[in-house]
PDB file of C-alpha atoms in Angstrom:
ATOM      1  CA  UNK A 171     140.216 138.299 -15.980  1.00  0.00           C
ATOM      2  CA  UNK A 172     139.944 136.008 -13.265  1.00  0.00           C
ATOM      3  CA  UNK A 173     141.464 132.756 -13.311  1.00  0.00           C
ATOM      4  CA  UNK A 174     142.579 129.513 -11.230  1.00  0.00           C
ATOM      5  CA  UNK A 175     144.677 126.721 -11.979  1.00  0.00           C
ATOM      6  CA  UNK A 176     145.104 123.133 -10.640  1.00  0.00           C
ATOM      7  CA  UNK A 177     148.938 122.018 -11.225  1.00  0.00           C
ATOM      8  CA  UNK A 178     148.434 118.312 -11.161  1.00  0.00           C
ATOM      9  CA  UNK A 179     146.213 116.136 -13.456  1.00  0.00           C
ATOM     10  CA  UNK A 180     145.771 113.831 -10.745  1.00  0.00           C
ATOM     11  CA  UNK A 181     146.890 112.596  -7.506  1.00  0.00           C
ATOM     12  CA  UNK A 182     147.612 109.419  -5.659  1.00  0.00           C
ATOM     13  CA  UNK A 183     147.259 108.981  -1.828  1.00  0.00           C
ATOM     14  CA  UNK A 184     147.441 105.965   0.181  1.00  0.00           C
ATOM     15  CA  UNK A 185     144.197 105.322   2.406  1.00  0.00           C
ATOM     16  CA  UNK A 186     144.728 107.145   5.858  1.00  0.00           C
ATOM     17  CA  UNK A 187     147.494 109.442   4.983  1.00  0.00           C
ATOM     18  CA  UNK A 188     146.532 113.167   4.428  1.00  0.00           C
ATOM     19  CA  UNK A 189     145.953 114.957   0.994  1.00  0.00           C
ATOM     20  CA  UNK A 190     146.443 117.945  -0.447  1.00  0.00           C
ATOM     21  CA  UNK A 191     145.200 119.204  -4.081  1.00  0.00           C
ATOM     22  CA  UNK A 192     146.712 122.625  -4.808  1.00  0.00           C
ATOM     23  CA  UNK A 193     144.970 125.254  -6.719  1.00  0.00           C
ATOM     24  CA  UNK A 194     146.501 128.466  -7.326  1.00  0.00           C
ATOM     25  CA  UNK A 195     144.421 132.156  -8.523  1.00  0.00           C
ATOM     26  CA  UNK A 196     144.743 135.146 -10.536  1.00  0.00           C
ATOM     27  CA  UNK A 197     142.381 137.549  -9.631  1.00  0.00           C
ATOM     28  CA  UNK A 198     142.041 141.350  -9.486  1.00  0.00           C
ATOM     29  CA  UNK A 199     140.194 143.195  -6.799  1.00  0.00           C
ATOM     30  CA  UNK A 200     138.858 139.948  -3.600  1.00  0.00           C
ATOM     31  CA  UNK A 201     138.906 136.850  -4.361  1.00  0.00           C
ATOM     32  CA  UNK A 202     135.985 134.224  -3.813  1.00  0.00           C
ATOM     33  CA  UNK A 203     137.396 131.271  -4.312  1.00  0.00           C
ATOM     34  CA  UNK A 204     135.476 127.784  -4.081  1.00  0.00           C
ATOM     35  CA  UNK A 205     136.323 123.972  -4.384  1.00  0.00           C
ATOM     36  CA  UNK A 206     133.520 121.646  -5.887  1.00  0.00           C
ATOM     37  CA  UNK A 207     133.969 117.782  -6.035  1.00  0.00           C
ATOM     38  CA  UNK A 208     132.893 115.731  -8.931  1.00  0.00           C
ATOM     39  CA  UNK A 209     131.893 111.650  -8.513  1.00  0.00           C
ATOM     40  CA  UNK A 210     131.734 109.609 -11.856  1.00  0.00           C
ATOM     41  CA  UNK A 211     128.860 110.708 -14.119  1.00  0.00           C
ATOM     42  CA  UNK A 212     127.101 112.850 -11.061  1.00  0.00           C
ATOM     43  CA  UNK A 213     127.185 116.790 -11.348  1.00  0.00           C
ATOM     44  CA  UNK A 214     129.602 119.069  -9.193  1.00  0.00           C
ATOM     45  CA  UNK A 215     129.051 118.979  -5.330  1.00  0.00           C
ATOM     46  CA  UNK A 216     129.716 121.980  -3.380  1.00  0.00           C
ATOM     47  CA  UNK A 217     132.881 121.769  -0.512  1.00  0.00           C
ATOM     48  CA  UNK A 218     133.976 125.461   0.650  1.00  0.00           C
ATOM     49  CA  UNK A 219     134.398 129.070  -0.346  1.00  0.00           C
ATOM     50  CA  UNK A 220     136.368 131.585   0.810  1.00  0.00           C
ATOM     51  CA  UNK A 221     135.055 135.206   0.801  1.00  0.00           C
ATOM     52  CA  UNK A 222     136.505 136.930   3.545  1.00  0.00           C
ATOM     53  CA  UNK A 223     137.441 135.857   7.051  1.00  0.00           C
ATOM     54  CA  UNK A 224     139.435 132.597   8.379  1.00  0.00           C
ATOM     55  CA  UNK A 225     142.585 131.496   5.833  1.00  0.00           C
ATOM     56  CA  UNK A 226     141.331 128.606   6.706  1.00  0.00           C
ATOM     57  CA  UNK A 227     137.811 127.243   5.697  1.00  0.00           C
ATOM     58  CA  UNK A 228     136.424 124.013   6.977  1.00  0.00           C
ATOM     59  CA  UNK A 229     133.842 122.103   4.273  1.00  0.00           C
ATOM     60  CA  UNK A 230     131.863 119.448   3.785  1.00  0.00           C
ATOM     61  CA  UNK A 231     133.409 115.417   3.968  1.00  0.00           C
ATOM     62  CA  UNK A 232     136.020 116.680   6.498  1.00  0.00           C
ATOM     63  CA  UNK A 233     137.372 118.723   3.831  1.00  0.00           C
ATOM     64  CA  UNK A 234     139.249 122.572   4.337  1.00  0.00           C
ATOM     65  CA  UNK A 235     141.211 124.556   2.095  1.00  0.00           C
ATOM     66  CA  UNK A 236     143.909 127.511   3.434  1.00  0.00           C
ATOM     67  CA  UNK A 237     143.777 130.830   1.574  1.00  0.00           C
ATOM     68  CA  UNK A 238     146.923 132.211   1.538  1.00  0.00           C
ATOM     69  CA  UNK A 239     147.610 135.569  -0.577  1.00  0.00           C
ATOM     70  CA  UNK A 240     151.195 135.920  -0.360  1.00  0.00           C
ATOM     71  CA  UNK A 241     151.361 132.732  -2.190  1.00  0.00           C
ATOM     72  CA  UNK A 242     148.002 133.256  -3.675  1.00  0.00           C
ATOM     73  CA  UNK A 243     146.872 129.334  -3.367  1.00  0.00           C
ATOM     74  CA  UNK A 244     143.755 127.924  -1.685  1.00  0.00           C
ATOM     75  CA  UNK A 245     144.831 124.475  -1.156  1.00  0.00           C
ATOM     76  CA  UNK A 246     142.437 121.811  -0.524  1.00  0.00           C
ATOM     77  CA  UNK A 247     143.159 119.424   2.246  1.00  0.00           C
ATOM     78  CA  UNK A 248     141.993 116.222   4.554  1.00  0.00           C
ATOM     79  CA  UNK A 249     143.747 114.923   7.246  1.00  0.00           C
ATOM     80  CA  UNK A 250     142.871 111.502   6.631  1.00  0.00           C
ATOM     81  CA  UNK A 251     141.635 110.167   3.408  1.00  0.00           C
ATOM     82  CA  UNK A 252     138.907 107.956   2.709  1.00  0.00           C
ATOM     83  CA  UNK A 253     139.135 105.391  -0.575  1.00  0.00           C
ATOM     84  CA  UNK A 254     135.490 107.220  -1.337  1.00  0.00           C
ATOM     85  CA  UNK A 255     137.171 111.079  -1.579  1.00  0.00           C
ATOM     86  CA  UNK A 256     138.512 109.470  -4.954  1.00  0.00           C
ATOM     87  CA  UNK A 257     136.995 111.632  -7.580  1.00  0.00           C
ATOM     88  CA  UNK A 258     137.406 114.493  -9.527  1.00  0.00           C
ATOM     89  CA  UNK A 259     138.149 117.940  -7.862  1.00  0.00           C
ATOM     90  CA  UNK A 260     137.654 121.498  -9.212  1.00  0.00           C
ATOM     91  CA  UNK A 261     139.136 124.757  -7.958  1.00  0.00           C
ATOM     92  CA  UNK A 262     137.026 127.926  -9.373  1.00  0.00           C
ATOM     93  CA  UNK A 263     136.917 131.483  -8.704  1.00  0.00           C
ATOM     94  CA  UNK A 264     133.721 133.934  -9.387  1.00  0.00           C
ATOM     95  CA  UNK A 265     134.230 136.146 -12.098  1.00  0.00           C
ATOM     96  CA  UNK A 266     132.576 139.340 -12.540  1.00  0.00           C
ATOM     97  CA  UNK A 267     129.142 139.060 -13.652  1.00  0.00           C
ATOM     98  CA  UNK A 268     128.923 136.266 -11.187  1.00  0.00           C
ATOM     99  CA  UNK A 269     129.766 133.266 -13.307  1.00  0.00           C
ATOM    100  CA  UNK A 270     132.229 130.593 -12.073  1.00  0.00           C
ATOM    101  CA  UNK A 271     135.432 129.653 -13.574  1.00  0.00           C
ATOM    102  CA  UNK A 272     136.549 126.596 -12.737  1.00  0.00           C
ATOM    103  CA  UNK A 273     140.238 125.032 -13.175  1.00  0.00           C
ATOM    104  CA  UNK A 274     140.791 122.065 -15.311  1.00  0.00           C
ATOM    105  CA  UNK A 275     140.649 119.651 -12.608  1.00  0.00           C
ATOM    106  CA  UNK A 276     142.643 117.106 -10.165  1.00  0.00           C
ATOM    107  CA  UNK A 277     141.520 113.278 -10.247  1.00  0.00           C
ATOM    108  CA  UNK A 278     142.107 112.406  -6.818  1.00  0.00           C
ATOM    109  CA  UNK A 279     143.506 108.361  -6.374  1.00  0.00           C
ATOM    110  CA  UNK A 280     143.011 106.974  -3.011  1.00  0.00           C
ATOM    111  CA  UNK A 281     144.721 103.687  -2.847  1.00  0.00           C
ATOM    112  CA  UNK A 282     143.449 101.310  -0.157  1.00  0.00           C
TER     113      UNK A 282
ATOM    114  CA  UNK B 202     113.959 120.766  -0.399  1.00  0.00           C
ATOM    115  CA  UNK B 203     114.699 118.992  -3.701  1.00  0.00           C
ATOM    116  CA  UNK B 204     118.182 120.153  -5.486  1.00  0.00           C
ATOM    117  CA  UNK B 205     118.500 121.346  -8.950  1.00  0.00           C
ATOM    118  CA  UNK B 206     116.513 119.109 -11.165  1.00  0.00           C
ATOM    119  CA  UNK B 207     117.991 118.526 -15.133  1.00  0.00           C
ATOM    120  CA  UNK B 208     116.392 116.096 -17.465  1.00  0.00           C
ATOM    121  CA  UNK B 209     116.788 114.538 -20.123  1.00  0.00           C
ATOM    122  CA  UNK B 210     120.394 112.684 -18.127  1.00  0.00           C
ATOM    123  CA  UNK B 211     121.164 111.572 -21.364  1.00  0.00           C
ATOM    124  CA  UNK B 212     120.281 112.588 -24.581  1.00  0.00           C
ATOM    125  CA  UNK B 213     121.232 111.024 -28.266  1.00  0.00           C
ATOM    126  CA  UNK B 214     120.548 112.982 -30.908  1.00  0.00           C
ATOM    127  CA  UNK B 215     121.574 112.208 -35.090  1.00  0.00           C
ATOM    128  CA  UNK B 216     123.777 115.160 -36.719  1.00  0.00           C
ATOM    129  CA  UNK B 217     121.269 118.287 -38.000  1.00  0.00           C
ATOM    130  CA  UNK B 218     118.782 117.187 -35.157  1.00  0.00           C
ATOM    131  CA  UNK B 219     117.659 119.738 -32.186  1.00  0.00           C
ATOM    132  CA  UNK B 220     118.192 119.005 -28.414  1.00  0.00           C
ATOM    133  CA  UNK B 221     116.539 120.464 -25.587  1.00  0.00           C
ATOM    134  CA  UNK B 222     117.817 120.687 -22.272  1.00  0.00           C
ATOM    135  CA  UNK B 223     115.757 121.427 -19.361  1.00  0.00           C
ATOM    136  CA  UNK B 224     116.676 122.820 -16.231  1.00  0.00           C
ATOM    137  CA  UNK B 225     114.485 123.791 -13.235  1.00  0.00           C
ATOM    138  CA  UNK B 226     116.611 125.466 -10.071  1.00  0.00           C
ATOM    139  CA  UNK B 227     116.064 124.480  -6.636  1.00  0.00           C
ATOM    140  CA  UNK B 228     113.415 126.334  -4.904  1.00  0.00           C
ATOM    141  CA  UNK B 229     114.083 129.924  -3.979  1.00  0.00           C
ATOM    142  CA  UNK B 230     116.622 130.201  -6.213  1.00  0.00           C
ATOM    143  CA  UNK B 231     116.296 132.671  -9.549  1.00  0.00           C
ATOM    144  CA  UNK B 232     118.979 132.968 -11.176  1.00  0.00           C
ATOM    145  CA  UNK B 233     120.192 130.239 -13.483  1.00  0.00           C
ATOM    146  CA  UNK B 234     123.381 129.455 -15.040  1.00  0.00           C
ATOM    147  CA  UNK B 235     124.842 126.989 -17.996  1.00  0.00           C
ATOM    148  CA  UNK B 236     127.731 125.428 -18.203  1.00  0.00           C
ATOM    149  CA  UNK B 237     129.410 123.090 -20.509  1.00  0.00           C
ATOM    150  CA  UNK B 238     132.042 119.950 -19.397  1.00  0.00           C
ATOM    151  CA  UNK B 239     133.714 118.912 -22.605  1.00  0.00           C
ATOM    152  CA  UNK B 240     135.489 115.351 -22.216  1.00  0.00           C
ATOM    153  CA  UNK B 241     138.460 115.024 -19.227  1.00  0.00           C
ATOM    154  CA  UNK B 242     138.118 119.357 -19.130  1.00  0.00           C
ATOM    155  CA  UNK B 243     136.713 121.685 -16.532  1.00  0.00           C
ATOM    156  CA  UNK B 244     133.740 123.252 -16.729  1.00  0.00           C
ATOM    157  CA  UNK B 245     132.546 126.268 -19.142  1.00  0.00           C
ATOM    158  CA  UNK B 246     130.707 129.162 -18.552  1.00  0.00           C
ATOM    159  CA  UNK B 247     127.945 129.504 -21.378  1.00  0.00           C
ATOM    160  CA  UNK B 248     124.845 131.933 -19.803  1.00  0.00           C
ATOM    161  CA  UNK B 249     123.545 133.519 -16.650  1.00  0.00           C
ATOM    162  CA  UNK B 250     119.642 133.788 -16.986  1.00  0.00           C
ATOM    163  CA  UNK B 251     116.676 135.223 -13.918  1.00  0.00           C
ATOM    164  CA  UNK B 252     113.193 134.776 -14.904  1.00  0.00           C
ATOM    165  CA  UNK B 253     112.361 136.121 -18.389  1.00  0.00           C
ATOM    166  CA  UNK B 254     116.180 137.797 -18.450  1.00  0.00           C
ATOM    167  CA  UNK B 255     119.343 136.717 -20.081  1.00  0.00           C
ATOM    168  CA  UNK B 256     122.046 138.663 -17.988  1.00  0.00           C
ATOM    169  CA  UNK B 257     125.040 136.981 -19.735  1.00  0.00           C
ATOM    170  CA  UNK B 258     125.572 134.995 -22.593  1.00  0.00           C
ATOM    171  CA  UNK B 259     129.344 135.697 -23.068  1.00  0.00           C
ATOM    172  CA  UNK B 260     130.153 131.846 -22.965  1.00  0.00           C
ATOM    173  CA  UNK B 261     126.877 130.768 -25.647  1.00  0.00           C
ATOM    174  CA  UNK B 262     128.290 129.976 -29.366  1.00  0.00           C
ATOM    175  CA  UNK B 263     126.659 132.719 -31.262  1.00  0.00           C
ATOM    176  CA  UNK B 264     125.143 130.675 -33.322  1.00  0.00           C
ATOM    177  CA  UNK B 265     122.741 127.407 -32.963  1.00  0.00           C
ATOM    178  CA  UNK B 266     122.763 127.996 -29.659  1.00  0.00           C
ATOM    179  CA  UNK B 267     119.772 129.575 -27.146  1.00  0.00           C
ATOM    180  CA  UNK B 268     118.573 129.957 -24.094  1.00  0.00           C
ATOM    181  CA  UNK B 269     115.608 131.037 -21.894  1.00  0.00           C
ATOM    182  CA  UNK B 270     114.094 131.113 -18.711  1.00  0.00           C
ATOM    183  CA  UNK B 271     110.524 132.156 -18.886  1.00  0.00           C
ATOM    184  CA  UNK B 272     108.051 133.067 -15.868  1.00  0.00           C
ATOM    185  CA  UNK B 273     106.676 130.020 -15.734  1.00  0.00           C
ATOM    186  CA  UNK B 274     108.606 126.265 -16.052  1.00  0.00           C
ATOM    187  CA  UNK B 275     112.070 125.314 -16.495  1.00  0.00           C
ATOM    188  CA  UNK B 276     115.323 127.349 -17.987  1.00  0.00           C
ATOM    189  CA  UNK B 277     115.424 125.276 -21.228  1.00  0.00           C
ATOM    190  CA  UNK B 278     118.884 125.541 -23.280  1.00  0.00           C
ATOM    191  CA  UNK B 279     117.920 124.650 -27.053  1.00  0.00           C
ATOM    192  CA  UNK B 280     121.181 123.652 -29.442  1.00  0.00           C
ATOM    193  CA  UNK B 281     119.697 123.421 -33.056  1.00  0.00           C
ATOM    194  CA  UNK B 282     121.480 121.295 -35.961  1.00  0.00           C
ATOM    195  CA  UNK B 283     123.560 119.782 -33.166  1.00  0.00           C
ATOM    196  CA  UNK B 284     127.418 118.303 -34.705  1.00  0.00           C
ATOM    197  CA  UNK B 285     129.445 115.984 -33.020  1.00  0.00           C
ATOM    198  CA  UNK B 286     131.589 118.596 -31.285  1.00  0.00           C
ATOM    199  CA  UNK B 287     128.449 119.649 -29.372  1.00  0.00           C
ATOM    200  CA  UNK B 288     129.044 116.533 -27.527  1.00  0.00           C
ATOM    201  CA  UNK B 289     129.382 116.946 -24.020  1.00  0.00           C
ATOM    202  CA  UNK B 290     127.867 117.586 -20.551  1.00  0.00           C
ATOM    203  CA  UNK B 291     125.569 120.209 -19.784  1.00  0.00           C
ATOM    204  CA  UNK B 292     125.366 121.393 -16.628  1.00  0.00           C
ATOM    205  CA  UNK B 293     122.760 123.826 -14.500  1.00  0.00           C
ATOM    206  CA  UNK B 294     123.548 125.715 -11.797  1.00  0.00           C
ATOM    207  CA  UNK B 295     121.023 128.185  -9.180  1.00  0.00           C
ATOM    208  CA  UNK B 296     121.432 130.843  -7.142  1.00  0.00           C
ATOM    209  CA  UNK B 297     119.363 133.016  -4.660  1.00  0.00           C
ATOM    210  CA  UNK B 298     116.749 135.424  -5.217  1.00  0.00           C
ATOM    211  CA  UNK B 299     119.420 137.748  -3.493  1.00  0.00           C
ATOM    212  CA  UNK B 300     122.694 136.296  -6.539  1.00  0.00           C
ATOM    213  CA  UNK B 301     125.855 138.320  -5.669  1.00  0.00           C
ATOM    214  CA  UNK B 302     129.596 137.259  -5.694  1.00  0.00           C
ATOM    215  CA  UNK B 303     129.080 135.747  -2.476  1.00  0.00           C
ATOM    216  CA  UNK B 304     126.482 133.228  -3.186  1.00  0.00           C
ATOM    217  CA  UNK B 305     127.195 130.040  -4.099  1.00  0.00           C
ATOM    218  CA  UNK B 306     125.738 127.889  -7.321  1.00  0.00           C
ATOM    219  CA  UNK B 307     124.376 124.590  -6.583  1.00  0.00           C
ATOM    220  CA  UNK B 308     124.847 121.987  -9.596  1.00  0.00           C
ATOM    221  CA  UNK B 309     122.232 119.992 -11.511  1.00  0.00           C
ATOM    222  CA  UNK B 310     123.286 116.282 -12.315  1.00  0.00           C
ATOM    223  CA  UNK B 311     124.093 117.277 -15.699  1.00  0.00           C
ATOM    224  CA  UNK B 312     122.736 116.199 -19.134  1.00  0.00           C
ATOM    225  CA  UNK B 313     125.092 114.652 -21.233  1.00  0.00           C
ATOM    226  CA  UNK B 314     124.335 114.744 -24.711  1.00  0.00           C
ATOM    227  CA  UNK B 315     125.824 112.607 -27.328  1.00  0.00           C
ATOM    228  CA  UNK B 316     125.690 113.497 -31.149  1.00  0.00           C
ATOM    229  CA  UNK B 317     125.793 110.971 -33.361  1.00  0.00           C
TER     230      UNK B 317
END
């Protein structure tokens, strides 16, 4: 079965400096892979998905994530991060049968 | 082009009571899928659903729990003699017409329903 999985509960960055929120997969056969961001009571917002292509996939909010199957990771990343990227980030992978599973989750701190 | 529409946001229901969930996908888009958020956890698969079709229902409870999506109208997910532990966030997602692995879901706000 396919699965993902988000190493940190949450992470603090200082206002400015760049992020990262790492997500790693287990997946037979290609993966499509997909970040989603989550603000306080709201549903999930879509970011990026990898399918095929570019290791590295540029999203929404200045947001990109790196595929990288050696390692197999899809790291999500900003160069610069805003106080209003803090929120609640999901990793998820499509499973056959085309549902989503999704990894527990990263609250992401920014600290002005 | 409005996004995926949910209502009630917030539901309260008593213990033995019924709670329906309605869920109407953004235009274009056929295929619907449930998903449960359980407090400070990710996000549950529960059922995959086109018009008047349920393709998957490998994440539903198999009991008090049902779902539809008829020709006409919303994708309505019905939990009878709700408990406590059905407590939680509900959310709907849509796809395409077209739906394969490479299509993403857009997300519903969510209804979060709280037994009491």
């Amino acid at each position: 079965a396919q699965s993902v999985a988000q190493p940190e509960d949450q992470v603090n960055v200082a206002e400015g400096n760049p992020l990262t929120v790492k997500c790693t997969y287990s997946v037979s056969g290609n993966p499509y892979l997909f970040w989603y961001v989550q603000y306080p009571n709201r549903g999930l917002q879509f970011l990026l998905k990898y399918i095929t292509g570019d290791n590295l996939v540029k999203g929404s909010y200045g947001f990109e994530a790196e595929f990288n199957k050696s390692q197999t990771s899809f790291h999500l990343k900003k160069p610069s991060a805003l106080v209003s990227d803090s929120a609640l980030y999901f990793c998820a992978v499509r499973d056959w049968g085309d549902k989503i599973i999704f990894g527990k989750g990263t609250r992401l701190h920014i600290l002005p | 082009n409005a996004g995926v529409m949910q209502n009630p946001r917030h539901l309260v229901r008593r213990r033995g009571q019924e709670a329906r969930l309605r869920c109407s996908p953004m235009k274009g888009h056929s295929h619907v899928y449930w998903y449960r958020q359980l407090p400070e956890e990710g996000l549950k698969f529960m059922v995959y659903l086109q018009k008047e079709n349920i393709i998957d229902e490998s994440g539903m409870p198999k009991e008090r729990f049902s779902a539809e999506f008829p020709k006409e109208g919303p994708s309505i997910l019905r939990i009878q003699q709700v408990v406590r532990g059905d407590s939680a966030a509900y959310f709907c997602a849509s796809s395409p017409k077209t739906a394969s692995t490479q299509e993403t879901q857009y997300f519903g706000p969510g209804t979060r329903l709280l037994v009491l």
